[in-house]
Short mmCIF file of C-alpha atoms in Angstrom, two decimals:
data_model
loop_
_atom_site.label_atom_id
_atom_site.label_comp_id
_atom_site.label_asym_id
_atom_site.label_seq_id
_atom_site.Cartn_x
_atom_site.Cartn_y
_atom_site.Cartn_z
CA UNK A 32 97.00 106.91 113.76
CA UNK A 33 99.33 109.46 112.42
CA UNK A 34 100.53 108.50 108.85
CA UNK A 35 104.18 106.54 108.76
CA UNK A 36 104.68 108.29 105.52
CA UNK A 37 104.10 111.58 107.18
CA UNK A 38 106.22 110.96 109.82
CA UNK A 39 109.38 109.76 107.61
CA UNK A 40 108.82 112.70 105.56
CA UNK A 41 108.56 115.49 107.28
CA UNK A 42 108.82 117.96 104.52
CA UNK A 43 106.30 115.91 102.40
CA UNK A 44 102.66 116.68 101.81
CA UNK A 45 102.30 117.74 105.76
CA UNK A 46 105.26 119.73 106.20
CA UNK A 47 104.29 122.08 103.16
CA UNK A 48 101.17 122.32 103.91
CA UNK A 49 101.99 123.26 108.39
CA UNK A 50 104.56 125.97 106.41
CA UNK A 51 101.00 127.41 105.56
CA UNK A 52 98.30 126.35 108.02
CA UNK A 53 100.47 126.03 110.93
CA UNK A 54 101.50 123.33 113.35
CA UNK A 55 98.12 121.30 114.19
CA UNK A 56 98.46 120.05 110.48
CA UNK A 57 97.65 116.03 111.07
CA UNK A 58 98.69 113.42 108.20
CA UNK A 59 96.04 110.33 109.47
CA UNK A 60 95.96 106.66 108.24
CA UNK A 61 92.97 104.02 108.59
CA UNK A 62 92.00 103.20 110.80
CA UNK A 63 89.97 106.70 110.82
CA UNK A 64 86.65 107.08 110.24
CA UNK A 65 84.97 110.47 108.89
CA UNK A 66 81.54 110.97 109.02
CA UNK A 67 80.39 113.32 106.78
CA UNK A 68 76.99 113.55 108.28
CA UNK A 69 74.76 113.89 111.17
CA UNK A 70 73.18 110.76 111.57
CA UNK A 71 75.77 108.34 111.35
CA UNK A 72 75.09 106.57 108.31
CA UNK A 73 78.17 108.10 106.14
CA UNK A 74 81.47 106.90 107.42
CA UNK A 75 84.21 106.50 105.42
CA UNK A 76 88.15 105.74 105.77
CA UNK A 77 90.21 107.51 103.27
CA UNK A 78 93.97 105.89 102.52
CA UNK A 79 95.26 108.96 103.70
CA UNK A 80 93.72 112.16 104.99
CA UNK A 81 95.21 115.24 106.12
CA UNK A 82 93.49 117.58 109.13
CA UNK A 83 94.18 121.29 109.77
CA UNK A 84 91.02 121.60 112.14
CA UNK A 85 91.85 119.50 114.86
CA UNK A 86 88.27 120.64 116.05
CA UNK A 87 86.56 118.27 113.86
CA UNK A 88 88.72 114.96 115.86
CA UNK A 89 86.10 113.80 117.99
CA UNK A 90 88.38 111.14 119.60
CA UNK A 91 86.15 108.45 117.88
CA UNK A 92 86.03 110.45 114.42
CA UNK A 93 86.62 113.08 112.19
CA UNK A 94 83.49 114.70 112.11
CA UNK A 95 83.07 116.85 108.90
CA UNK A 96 84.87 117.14 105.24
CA UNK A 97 88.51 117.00 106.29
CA UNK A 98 91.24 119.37 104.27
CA UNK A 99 92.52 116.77 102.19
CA UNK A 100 92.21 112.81 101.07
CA UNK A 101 94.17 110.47 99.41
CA UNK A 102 93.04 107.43 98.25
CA UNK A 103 95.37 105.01 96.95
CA UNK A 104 94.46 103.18 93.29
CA UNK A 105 95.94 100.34 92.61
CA UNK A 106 96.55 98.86 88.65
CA UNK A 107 94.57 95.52 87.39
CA UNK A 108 97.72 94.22 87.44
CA UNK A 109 98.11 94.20 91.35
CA UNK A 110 95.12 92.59 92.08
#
């Protein structure tokens, strides 16, 4: 899924960083897994993660560190 922040900002974190990388800069939501290793056991789903290597989207996952995560805290107070 591409990020609905990314897409109503497109001079946010994505745009600045495509002014650099170029345009295969991705801004992905959950769900998205990463797997950070080989034998399937490490999967995560960052809040927010942005791709500049589209050769690490498998179709089923990101496969590898991507370029940059966000993960979203939230205050005691919200829980």
């Amino acid at each position: 899924h591409i990020c609905g922040m990314c897409l109503q900002r497109p001079v946010g974190i994505c745009g600045n960083i495509s002014k650099i990388k170029g345009e295969s800069v991705r801004c992905l939501c959950p769900p998205v897994d990463v797997q950070l290793d080989k034998d399937n056991k490490t999967m995560v789903q960052p809040d927010v993660l942005i791709l500049c290597d589209q050769s690490k989207n498998t179709g089923r996952c990101i496969y590898g560190v991507s370029d940059m995560v966000i993960e979203v805290i939230r205050g005691i107070e919200n829980i």
